[in-house]
Short mmCIF file of C-alpha atoms in Angstrom, two decimals:
data_model
loop_
_atom_site.label_atom_id
_atom_site.label_comp_id
_atom_site.label_asym_id
_atom_site.label_seq_id
_atom_site.Cartn_x
_atom_site.Cartn_y
_atom_site.Cartn_z
CA MET A 1 76.63 23.23 26.03
CA THR A 2 75.95 21.41 29.42
CA GLU A 3 78.35 21.24 32.24
CA GLU A 4 78.71 17.46 31.78
CA ILE A 5 79.67 17.75 28.24
CA GLN A 6 82.23 20.38 29.05
CA PHE A 7 83.56 18.16 31.83
CA TYR A 8 83.97 15.19 29.27
CA LEU A 9 85.77 17.48 26.77
CA SER A 10 88.28 18.82 29.38
CA GLU A 11 88.80 15.19 30.57
CA ALA A 12 89.54 14.10 27.12
CA GLU A 13 91.94 16.82 26.39
CA GLU A 14 93.81 16.19 29.76
CA SER A 15 93.99 12.52 29.06
CA MET A 16 95.15 12.94 25.41
CA GLN A 17 97.90 15.40 26.52
CA LYS A 18 98.96 12.75 29.04
CA ALA A 19 99.06 10.19 26.34
CA VAL A 20 101.35 12.52 24.20
CA GLN A 21 103.66 13.08 27.27
CA HIS A 22 103.90 9.34 27.80
CA THR A 23 104.84 8.74 24.19
CA ALA A 24 107.46 11.38 24.33
CA SER A 25 108.88 9.94 27.59
CA GLU A 26 109.02 6.46 25.88
CA LEU A 27 110.86 7.87 22.86
CA THR A 28 113.47 9.33 25.09
CA LYS A 29 114.46 5.78 26.21
CA ILE A 30 115.33 5.00 22.62
CA ARG A 31 118.81 5.97 22.02
CA ALA A 32 119.62 7.60 18.95
CA GLY A 33 123.52 7.28 18.89
CA LYS A 34 123.92 10.12 21.35
CA ALA A 35 124.59 9.46 25.06
CA SER A 36 121.63 10.62 27.31
CA PRO A 37 121.10 10.17 30.98
CA ALA A 38 117.53 9.24 30.16
CA MET A 39 118.93 6.02 28.65
CA VAL A 40 119.65 4.64 32.16
CA GLU A 41 116.60 6.28 34.00
CA HIS A 42 114.62 3.13 34.05
CA LEU A 43 117.27 0.92 35.43
CA ARG A 44 116.94 -0.15 38.93
CA VAL A 45 119.89 -1.38 41.27
CA ASP A 46 119.80 -3.39 44.48
CA TYR A 47 120.37 -0.79 47.17
CA TYR A 48 120.52 -2.66 50.46
CA GLY A 49 117.75 -5.12 49.33
CA THR A 50 115.51 -2.47 47.70
CA PRO A 51 115.33 -1.91 43.94
CA THR A 52 116.15 1.79 43.56
CA PRO A 53 116.52 3.88 40.43
CA ILE A 54 120.12 4.66 39.31
CA SER A 55 119.47 8.35 39.64
CA GLN A 56 118.87 7.91 43.34
CA VAL A 57 122.12 6.12 44.06
CA ALA A 58 124.44 7.90 41.45
CA ASN A 59 125.08 10.97 39.48
CA VAL A 60 124.72 10.23 35.73
CA ALA A 61 126.65 12.67 33.37
CA THR A 62 127.53 12.90 29.75
CA PRO A 63 131.04 14.02 29.39
CA ASP A 64 130.88 13.82 25.61
CA ALA A 65 128.28 12.81 23.03
CA ARG A 66 129.27 9.19 22.97
CA THR A 67 129.94 8.45 26.80
CA LEU A 68 127.75 8.24 29.87
CA LEU A 69 129.46 8.38 33.11
CA ILE A 70 127.78 6.86 36.26
CA LYS A 71 129.38 7.98 39.53
CA PRO A 72 127.82 6.46 42.63
CA TRP A 73 127.81 8.19 45.86
CA GLU A 74 128.79 5.10 47.61
CA LYS A 75 131.72 3.05 46.08
CA ASN A 76 130.14 -0.22 47.16
CA MET A 77 127.39 0.48 44.62
CA LEU A 78 129.73 0.06 41.54
CA GLY A 79 129.23 -3.52 41.32
CA GLU A 80 125.43 -3.39 41.60
CA ILE A 81 125.25 -0.66 38.89
CA ASN A 82 127.54 -2.69 36.61
CA LYS A 83 125.21 -5.81 37.15
CA ALA A 84 122.12 -3.79 36.41
CA ILE A 85 123.52 -2.44 33.13
CA LYS A 86 124.64 -6.01 32.03
CA ASN A 87 121.21 -7.39 32.70
CA SER A 88 119.40 -4.46 31.15
CA ASP A 89 118.21 -4.33 27.55
CA LEU A 90 120.52 -1.60 26.59
CA GLY A 91 123.11 -3.84 24.92
CA LEU A 92 126.09 -1.94 26.28
CA ASN A 93 128.97 -3.16 28.18
CA PRO A 94 129.88 -1.11 31.23
CA ILE A 95 133.63 -0.33 31.86
CA GLN A 96 134.18 -0.23 35.57
CA GLU A 97 136.69 2.34 36.76
CA ALA A 98 138.04 3.19 40.27
CA ASP A 99 135.07 5.38 41.26
CA ALA A 100 132.72 5.22 38.28
CA VAL A 101 131.07 3.13 35.61
CA ARG A 102 131.68 4.36 32.11
CA LEU A 103 129.31 3.42 29.19
CA ASN A 104 130.73 3.99 25.60
CA ILE A 105 127.75 4.38 23.13
CA PRO A 106 128.88 3.03 19.83
CA ALA A 107 127.94 4.47 16.56
CA LEU A 108 124.89 3.09 14.91
CA THR A 109 124.91 0.90 11.89
CA GLU A 110 122.38 1.53 9.18
CA GLU A 111 120.73 -1.62 10.03
CA ARG A 112 120.41 -0.74 13.55
CA ARG A 113 119.11 2.70 12.73
CA ARG A 114 116.25 1.09 10.72
CA ASP A 115 115.54 -1.14 13.68
CA LEU A 116 115.29 1.82 16.06
CA VAL A 117 113.04 3.59 13.49
CA LYS A 118 110.62 0.68 13.58
CA GLN A 119 110.71 0.71 17.38
CA VAL A 120 110.00 4.48 17.35
CA LYS A 121 107.14 3.84 14.89
CA ASN A 122 105.73 1.20 17.17
CA GLU A 123 105.92 3.54 20.27
CA THR A 124 104.21 6.36 18.36
CA GLU A 125 101.47 4.01 17.08
CA ASN A 126 100.82 2.96 20.73
CA GLY A 127 100.40 6.71 21.66
CA LYS A 128 97.82 6.97 18.72
CA ILE A 129 96.01 4.06 19.80
CA SER A 130 95.66 5.29 23.55
CA ILE A 131 94.39 8.65 22.01
CA ARG A 132 91.83 6.92 19.86
CA ASN A 133 90.80 4.77 22.83
CA ILE A 134 90.38 8.20 24.90
CA ARG A 135 88.04 9.53 22.08
CA LYS A 136 86.06 6.13 22.09
CA ASP A 137 85.51 6.33 25.77
CA VAL A 138 84.37 9.98 25.67
CA ASN A 139 82.12 9.40 22.62
CA ASP A 140 80.54 6.50 24.57
CA SER A 141 80.09 8.75 27.76
CA LEU A 142 78.44 11.34 25.47
CA LYS A 143 75.96 8.85 23.97
CA LYS A 144 75.04 7.93 27.56
CA LEU A 145 74.34 11.51 28.27
CA GLN A 146 72.16 11.71 25.12
CA LYS A 147 70.03 8.62 26.32
CA GLU A 148 69.73 10.41 29.80
CA GLY A 149 68.04 13.39 27.91
CA THR A 150 70.84 15.72 26.70
CA ALA A 151 70.05 17.37 23.38
CA GLU A 152 71.17 15.41 20.40
CA ASP A 153 72.78 18.62 18.69
CA ALA A 154 74.81 19.40 21.78
CA VAL A 155 76.11 15.81 21.76
CA ARG A 156 76.88 15.82 18.07
CA ASP A 157 78.71 19.14 18.52
CA ALA A 158 80.64 17.66 21.41
CA GLU A 159 81.67 14.69 19.31
CA GLY A 160 82.87 16.95 16.54
CA LYS A 161 84.95 18.64 19.12
CA VAL A 162 86.23 15.32 20.45
CA GLN A 163 87.39 14.39 16.84
CA LYS A 164 89.05 17.67 16.41
CA LEU A 165 90.95 17.16 19.71
CA THR A 166 91.89 13.61 18.52
CA ASP A 167 93.30 14.91 15.19
CA ALA A 168 95.35 17.62 16.86
CA TYR A 169 96.84 15.31 19.38
CA ILE A 170 97.54 12.56 16.64
CA VAL A 171 99.38 15.37 14.65
CA LYS A 172 101.48 16.06 17.90
CA VAL A 173 102.38 12.42 17.97
CA ASP A 174 103.29 12.33 14.33
CA GLU A 175 105.57 15.29 14.96
CA LEU A 176 107.29 13.51 17.70
CA LEU A 177 107.90 10.64 15.37
CA ALA A 178 109.18 12.83 12.57
CA LYS A 179 111.59 14.54 15.17
CA LYS A 180 112.94 11.27 16.61
CA GLU A 181 113.13 9.60 13.16
CA ALA A 182 115.31 12.48 11.86
CA GLU A 183 117.46 12.37 15.21
CA ILE A 184 118.05 8.65 14.67
CA MET A 185 118.79 8.80 10.93
CA THR A 186 121.34 11.57 11.03
CA ILE A 187 124.88 10.31 11.32
#
């Protein structure tokens, strides 16, 4: 097998690994009834005119399974953190205390659980689509190599390996889906 084909195969595997990692990180943002600091990771607060991630201006902790406690390092950030949470898509009401903001995570209803499972399926489908797009790009590159004079058998073998990689990474995304779905549906 030529060096170029090996390069494309390793590039494909690396890209597919990144796609799985991205899908996993997107799934952590979907709350499953348990409090997690990852729920507020994507929120940005106005820190002296600069949008800054909450984790850079406050300590985010989970005192228990249904509570998030956000303790800013500067007390004047309480209002900004409160505002960022209210304006976010979390659907949670922050409780401002003397030196912290508390978020109580309500128990999920059956209907809300089903909605979250749909959201999880949508995210995992996006992950699968990105993996398939990587496969398509690599196969196109391999076909160009074949036109440039690489042996047809070598290209066909490489396409088979790309398909095996695709199948393996799609199985990993399916495992993420099953795990997150079980996490959401358990009461």
